[in-house]
Amino acid sequence: MKLFNNFIGNPKNDILSGLTVALALVPEAVAFAFVAGVDPMVGLYGAFMMGLITALFGGRPGMISGATGATAIVMVLLIKTGNEVGLAMDTPYENLGLQWLFITLLLVGVIQMAAGFLRLGKFVRLIPHPVMMGFVNGLAIVIFLAQLDFFKTGTGDAKEWMTGASLYILLALVGLTMAIMYFLPKVTKALPAALVAIAVVAGITIFGNLDVATVGSFIRDGGGDGMQGSLPEFQFQIFTLLDTLQGNWSLILGTAVTLAAVGLIESLMTLNLVDDLTETRGSGNRECVAQGAGNLVNGLFGGMGGCAMIGQSIINVNSGGRGRLSGVVAAIALLIFILFGAPVIEQIPIAALVGVMFMVVIGTFAWSSFRIINKIPLADLIVLITVSAITVWQDLAIAVVTGVIMSALVFAWNSAKRIRARKSLKPDGTKVYEIWGPLFFGSVTAFNSKFDPKNDPDKIEIDFMESRVQDHSGVEALRSVGNKYLDLGKQIKLTHLSPECQALLIKRNPEFETVIETSIEDPRYHIATDLLDAEV
């Protein structure tokens, strides 16, 4: 029953929100296909297949997947190189770059599914909040900047900003769309505001016979023949083109790994965001498997692949889509548009879709980040701004990895300063060092400075009741300190070490078996590594 409820949620809301998302998917899929350098239908097929598979089997009901800009940018070099190789061969291959993309997507699917089966999706929990806020802000800026292209005329490098009446009409329609989406929910929530806004603005342009850019004109201006298409077909030919990859496997594998990483990071970050919006929890590992399956099917049936789409996911959630049915409806509606509804969908004005995306930007951007500037540590603020900037400047994967590394280094630095040694003397003259704080690579130097082997008495006890040896570096530091006392002929006793730490120390120095004192109070935890080099 729980799975059934997750699939359906609220049928009316799921169906209506799914239709809204399908309309917003069209220009996005087409635009990202142009970015990658492939036919618009490849982008639309990709959005359909990714959306359907992840909606049915993904780890987050209500989350939308499809062709995305983050993955499209990674594909550009692969497709360009493939086309050049194809033209240079004795028997020229048309669109060889696209065929290489399909082969690459098979590898992407395997990598992503393996990540899910190996349960690597849980590592998204290690992403700090400043990185999450930076990701959200950066992605909101990217979505906003992408919409600005619709305010230009011309093609390629010859694009210029609109002026005069055409600009004013576009601004008016965008403003009307945003106004409807803002005020309608205050009156009624029976219908998704985005769907109503698109329908109203489309009606005004069609019946008012306004000369504005539409979905159809956008596709044709980009070199496409329109939306009319057929069902995706199995790509038998990719298995006969493996010989064309000779000397280019490094490009294929490198692109596959990058696509898999970018796709998983964006999908898992979007999953976390939707979790926060819906106050529920999805499965990162299940999402990895579904994303991989979606890309695998894309490679087999001629789509451009992709990952989770934060903009469309937010549209879906804000429109009431909570169950898997919303994503299924969005995918099937997109296919119906391709097969039967092209004449209608092509008349939808781009202005309406731009207005919807502008509202997504407003809803996505973490405006609270401005209010907390003076209320969070400086290091977290730097991480937040850096992740936002790199997301806009480079791509999401680089931004998130950079943010996580920065946060980890800040944490290591702060933790390194927390190690303390409380010193005392027992009645029998034994000097006791009570260690407080974690012993790991960052705190090794501070730990070593706490001891004075030459001037200490003949009996020493080091107590780790309030400390933890966290990694190989910590074990080696402790071994080094112990050997210094032993070399001076002094007695040393180590107490309250975990069994793992005891085993590692004895393995490296058998004489430590007499140094370590065991107790039922010894802590139970694992050291970061059980493998030590043969030599120091």
mmCIF file of C-alpha atoms in Angstrom, residues 172-386:
data_model
loop_
_atom_site.group_PDB
_atom_site.id
_atom_site.type_symbol
_atom_site.label_atom_id
_atom_site.label_comp_id
_atom_site.label_asym_id
_atom_site.label_seq_id
_atom_site.Cartn_x
_atom_site.Cartn_y
_atom_site.Cartn_z
ATOM 1 C CA ALA A 172 4.878 42.004 -20.877
ATOM 2 C CA LEU A 173 4.124 38.331 -21.512
ATOM 3 C CA VAL A 174 6.882 37.192 -19.158
ATOM 4 C CA GLY A 175 5.586 39.585 -16.502
ATOM 5 C CA LEU A 176 2.009 38.347 -16.975
ATOM 6 C CA THR A 177 3.134 34.739 -16.595
ATOM 7 C CA MET A 178 4.981 35.549 -13.387
ATOM 8 C CA ALA A 179 2.048 37.561 -12.024
ATOM 9 C CA ILE A 180 -0.383 34.692 -12.605
ATOM 10 C CA MET A 181 1.976 32.231 -10.921
ATOM 11 C CA TYR A 182 2.392 34.563 -7.938
ATOM 12 C CA PHE A 183 -1.216 35.631 -7.355
ATOM 13 C CA LEU A 184 -3.270 32.595 -8.448
ATOM 14 C CA PRO A 185 -2.214 30.375 -5.501
ATOM 15 C CA LYS A 186 -3.443 33.108 -3.167
ATOM 16 C CA VAL A 187 -6.905 32.732 -4.721
ATOM 17 C CA THR A 188 -7.093 28.986 -5.397
ATOM 18 C CA LYS A 189 -4.791 26.008 -5.466
ATOM 19 C CA ALA A 190 -7.167 23.800 -7.406
ATOM 20 C CA LEU A 191 -5.054 24.159 -10.567
ATOM 21 C CA PRO A 192 -1.271 24.418 -10.969
ATOM 22 C CA ALA A 193 -0.432 28.090 -11.376
ATOM 23 C CA ALA A 194 2.266 27.363 -13.965
ATOM 24 C CA LEU A 195 -0.137 25.428 -16.209
ATOM 25 C CA VAL A 196 -2.771 28.175 -15.990
ATOM 26 C CA ALA A 197 -0.170 30.844 -16.758
ATOM 27 C CA ILE A 198 1.081 28.982 -19.841
ATOM 28 C CA ALA A 199 -2.478 28.438 -21.102
ATOM 29 C CA VAL A 200 -3.502 32.091 -20.591
ATOM 30 C CA VAL A 201 -0.401 33.547 -22.254
ATOM 31 C CA ALA A 202 -0.626 31.033 -25.109
ATOM 32 C CA GLY A 203 -4.265 31.986 -25.653
ATOM 33 C CA ILE A 204 -3.387 35.695 -25.766
ATOM 34 C CA THR A 205 -0.642 35.207 -28.355
ATOM 35 C CA ILE A 206 -2.632 32.798 -30.523
ATOM 36 C CA PHE A 207 -5.948 34.643 -30.587
ATOM 37 C CA GLY A 208 -4.241 38.035 -30.542
ATOM 38 C CA ASN A 209 -2.114 36.952 -33.507
ATOM 39 C CA LEU A 210 1.020 38.322 -31.828
ATOM 40 C CA ASP A 211 4.315 37.909 -33.635
ATOM 41 C CA VAL A 212 6.381 36.286 -30.853
ATOM 42 C CA ALA A 213 8.868 33.447 -30.597
ATOM 43 C CA THR A 214 7.227 30.075 -30.041
ATOM 44 C CA VAL A 215 8.467 26.573 -29.304
ATOM 45 C CA GLY A 216 8.145 25.732 -33.005
ATOM 46 C CA SER A 217 10.078 28.768 -34.220
ATOM 47 C CA PHE A 218 12.740 28.118 -31.577
ATOM 48 C CA ILE A 219 13.309 24.583 -32.881
ATOM 49 C CA ARG A 220 13.398 25.677 -36.524
ATOM 50 C CA ASP A 221 15.742 28.597 -35.808
ATOM 51 C CA GLY A 222 18.149 26.116 -34.292
ATOM 52 C CA GLY A 223 18.191 23.990 -37.442
ATOM 53 C CA GLY A 224 15.533 21.453 -36.484
ATOM 54 C CA ASP A 225 12.574 20.366 -38.598
ATOM 55 C CA GLY A 226 10.023 20.630 -35.842
ATOM 56 C CA MET A 227 8.772 18.284 -33.128
ATOM 57 C CA GLN A 228 7.050 15.710 -35.301
ATOM 58 C CA GLY A 229 8.783 12.418 -34.676
ATOM 59 C CA SER A 230 8.348 8.729 -34.034
ATOM 60 C CA LEU A 231 9.040 6.295 -31.241
ATOM 61 C CA PRO A 232 12.718 5.919 -30.279
ATOM 62 C CA GLU A 233 14.418 3.134 -32.239
ATOM 63 C CA PHE A 234 17.005 0.588 -31.086
ATOM 64 C CA GLN A 235 20.480 1.693 -32.176
ATOM 65 C CA PHE A 236 21.858 -1.532 -33.682
ATOM 66 C CA GLN A 237 24.602 0.325 -35.530
ATOM 67 C CA ILE A 238 26.551 1.367 -32.420
ATOM 68 C CA PHE A 239 27.777 -2.214 -31.978
ATOM 69 C CA THR A 240 29.280 -2.145 -35.489
ATOM 70 C CA LEU A 241 31.176 1.112 -34.882
ATOM 71 C CA LEU A 242 33.516 -0.020 -32.104
ATOM 72 C CA ASP A 243 36.395 -0.131 -34.586
ATOM 73 C CA THR A 244 36.091 3.647 -35.045
ATOM 74 C CA LEU A 245 37.065 4.128 -31.388
ATOM 75 C CA GLN A 246 40.644 2.979 -31.884
ATOM 76 C CA GLY A 247 42.922 5.606 -30.376
ATOM 77 C CA ASN A 248 39.941 7.407 -28.820
ATOM 78 C CA TRP A 249 39.041 5.099 -25.939
ATOM 79 C CA SER A 250 40.607 7.527 -23.451
ATOM 80 C CA LEU A 251 38.203 10.228 -24.653
ATOM 81 C CA ILE A 252 35.241 7.851 -24.413
ATOM 82 C CA LEU A 253 36.145 6.606 -20.923
ATOM 83 C CA GLY A 254 37.030 10.084 -19.646
ATOM 84 C CA THR A 255 33.753 11.511 -20.914
ATOM 85 C CA ALA A 256 31.811 8.583 -19.456
ATOM 86 C CA VAL A 257 33.342 9.021 -15.995
ATOM 87 C CA THR A 258 32.758 12.791 -16.084
ATOM 88 C CA LEU A 259 29.158 12.402 -17.261
ATOM 89 C CA ALA A 260 28.490 9.787 -14.583
ATOM 90 C CA ALA A 261 29.970 11.992 -11.844
ATOM 91 C CA VAL A 262 28.193 15.172 -12.970
ATOM 92 C CA GLY A 263 24.897 13.325 -13.353
ATOM 93 C CA LEU A 264 25.057 11.651 -9.957
ATOM 94 C CA ILE A 265 26.140 14.766 -8.094
ATOM 95 C CA GLU A 266 23.408 16.921 -9.636
ATOM 96 C CA SER A 267 20.799 14.191 -9.110
ATOM 97 C CA LEU A 268 21.721 13.537 -5.483
ATOM 98 C CA MET A 269 21.899 17.250 -4.690
ATOM 99 C CA THR A 270 18.480 17.740 -6.289
ATOM 100 C CA LEU A 271 17.179 14.768 -4.295
ATOM 101 C CA ASN A 272 18.358 16.434 -1.074
ATOM 102 C CA LEU A 273 16.695 19.693 -2.070
ATOM 103 C CA VAL A 274 13.369 18.018 -2.873
ATOM 104 C CA ASP A 275 13.633 16.102 0.414
ATOM 105 C CA ASP A 276 13.802 19.462 2.208
ATOM 106 C CA LEU A 277 10.887 20.889 0.227
ATOM 107 C CA THR A 278 8.612 17.897 0.859
ATOM 108 C CA GLU A 279 9.928 17.063 4.351
ATOM 109 C CA THR A 280 10.377 13.442 3.304
ATOM 110 C CA ARG A 281 13.433 11.329 2.560
ATOM 111 C CA GLY A 282 14.421 9.675 -0.701
ATOM 112 C CA SER A 283 16.937 6.923 -1.435
ATOM 113 C CA GLY A 284 20.224 8.083 -2.930
ATOM 114 C CA ASN A 285 21.340 4.552 -3.831
ATOM 115 C CA ARG A 286 18.102 3.767 -5.609
ATOM 116 C CA GLU A 287 18.386 7.049 -7.514
ATOM 117 C CA CYS A 288 21.912 6.111 -8.666
ATOM 118 C CA VAL A 289 20.612 2.833 -10.103
ATOM 119 C CA ALA A 290 17.661 4.522 -11.812
ATOM 120 C CA GLN A 291 19.845 7.256 -13.308
ATOM 121 C CA GLY A 292 22.210 4.592 -14.628
ATOM 122 C CA ALA A 293 19.369 2.570 -16.110
ATOM 123 C CA GLY A 294 18.001 5.728 -17.762
ATOM 124 C CA ASN A 295 21.330 6.548 -19.402
ATOM 125 C CA LEU A 296 21.807 2.917 -20.464
ATOM 126 C CA VAL A 297 18.416 2.899 -22.198
ATOM 127 C CA ASN A 298 19.230 6.274 -23.774
ATOM 128 C CA GLY A 299 22.370 4.808 -25.281
ATOM 129 C CA LEU A 300 20.454 1.832 -26.668
ATOM 130 C CA PHE A 301 17.505 3.813 -28.048
ATOM 131 C CA GLY A 302 19.064 7.062 -29.249
ATOM 132 C CA GLY A 303 18.551 9.669 -26.518
ATOM 133 C CA MET A 304 21.132 12.142 -25.238
ATOM 134 C CA GLY A 305 20.894 10.996 -21.619
ATOM 135 C CA GLY A 306 20.917 13.364 -18.680
ATOM 136 C CA CYS A 307 20.173 13.513 -14.967
ATOM 137 C CA ALA A 308 17.808 15.133 -12.459
ATOM 138 C CA MET A 309 16.551 18.621 -13.358
ATOM 139 C CA ILE A 310 16.268 20.963 -10.415
ATOM 140 C CA GLY A 311 14.083 23.515 -12.222
ATOM 141 C CA GLN A 312 11.486 21.031 -13.445
ATOM 142 C CA SER A 313 11.570 19.176 -10.124
ATOM 143 C CA ILE A 314 10.707 22.370 -8.270
ATOM 144 C CA ILE A 315 7.946 23.165 -10.787
ATOM 145 C CA ASN A 316 6.529 19.699 -10.175
ATOM 146 C CA VAL A 317 6.690 19.901 -6.376
ATOM 147 C CA ASN A 318 5.287 23.438 -6.243
ATOM 148 C CA SER A 319 2.466 22.395 -8.576
ATOM 149 C CA GLY A 320 1.441 19.618 -6.206
ATOM 150 C CA GLY A 321 3.280 16.673 -7.767
ATOM 151 C CA ARG A 322 4.295 14.329 -4.957
ATOM 152 C CA GLY A 323 3.868 10.813 -6.354
ATOM 153 C CA ARG A 324 5.681 8.900 -9.072
ATOM 154 C CA LEU A 325 2.614 9.388 -11.249
ATOM 155 C CA SER A 326 3.570 13.039 -11.824
ATOM 156 C CA GLY A 327 6.901 12.083 -13.389
ATOM 157 C CA VAL A 328 5.301 9.307 -15.451
ATOM 158 C CA VAL A 329 2.648 11.711 -16.757
ATOM 159 C CA ALA A 330 5.330 14.283 -17.636
ATOM 160 C CA ALA A 331 7.329 11.705 -19.626
ATOM 161 C CA ILE A 332 4.338 10.193 -21.431
ATOM 162 C CA ALA A 333 2.895 13.644 -22.173
ATOM 163 C CA LEU A 334 6.230 14.644 -23.693
ATOM 164 C CA LEU A 335 6.126 11.571 -25.938
ATOM 165 C CA ILE A 336 2.538 12.380 -26.938
ATOM 166 C CA PHE A 337 3.647 15.925 -27.808
ATOM 167 C CA ILE A 338 6.359 14.449 -30.024
ATOM 168 C CA LEU A 339 4.025 11.962 -31.731
ATOM 169 C CA PHE A 340 0.703 13.770 -31.968
ATOM 170 C CA GLY A 341 0.672 17.171 -30.296
ATOM 171 C CA ALA A 342 3.402 19.001 -32.170
ATOM 172 C CA PRO A 343 1.098 21.516 -33.941
ATOM 173 C CA VAL A 344 -0.355 22.644 -30.598
ATOM 174 C CA ILE A 345 2.818 22.598 -28.530
ATOM 175 C CA GLU A 346 4.788 24.479 -31.182
ATOM 176 C CA GLN A 347 2.395 27.432 -30.776
ATOM 177 C CA ILE A 348 3.211 27.912 -27.081
ATOM 178 C CA PRO A 349 5.085 31.214 -26.716
ATOM 179 C CA ILE A 350 8.604 31.037 -25.340
ATOM 180 C CA ALA A 351 7.716 34.005 -23.123
ATOM 181 C CA ALA A 352 5.368 31.849 -21.042
ATOM 182 C CA LEU A 353 8.058 29.235 -20.427
ATOM 183 C CA VAL A 354 10.648 31.912 -19.628
ATOM 184 C CA GLY A 355 8.257 33.391 -17.059
ATOM 185 C CA VAL A 356 7.807 29.968 -15.458
ATOM 186 C CA MET A 357 11.580 29.483 -15.252
ATOM 187 C CA PHE A 358 12.055 32.968 -13.754
ATOM 188 C CA MET A 359 9.651 31.994 -10.989
ATOM 189 C CA VAL A 360 11.645 28.796 -10.521
ATOM 190 C CA VAL A 361 14.787 30.916 -10.120
ATOM 191 C CA ILE A 362 13.090 33.038 -7.477
ATOM 192 C CA GLY A 363 11.898 29.935 -5.640
ATOM 193 C CA THR A 364 15.228 28.123 -5.964
ATOM 194 C CA PHE A 365 17.629 30.832 -4.821
ATOM 195 C CA ALA A 366 18.361 30.637 -1.094
ATOM 196 C CA TRP A 367 17.532 34.246 -0.233
ATOM 197 C CA SER A 368 18.186 33.446 3.414
ATOM 198 C CA SER A 369 21.893 33.316 2.551
ATOM 199 C CA PHE A 370 21.894 37.134 2.509
ATOM 200 C CA ARG A 371 20.391 37.288 6.005
ATOM 201 C CA ILE A 372 22.925 34.918 7.520
ATOM 202 C CA ILE A 373 26.060 36.529 6.078
ATOM 203 C CA ASN A 374 27.004 37.974 9.468
ATOM 204 C CA LYS A 375 25.689 34.983 11.409
ATOM 205 C CA ILE A 376 27.799 32.106 10.079
ATOM 206 C CA PRO A 377 31.541 31.407 10.350
ATOM 207 C CA LEU A 378 33.681 33.198 7.788
ATOM 208 C CA ALA A 379 34.947 29.872 6.421
ATOM 209 C CA ASP A 380 31.380 28.693 5.705
ATOM 210 C CA LEU A 381 30.584 31.981 3.984
ATOM 211 C CA ILE A 382 33.657 31.609 1.764
ATOM 212 C CA VAL A 383 32.612 28.054 0.884
ATOM 213 C CA LEU A 384 29.073 29.177 0.035
ATOM 214 C CA ILE A 385 30.261 31.982 -2.264
ATOM 215 C CA THR A 386 32.953 29.804 -3.870
#
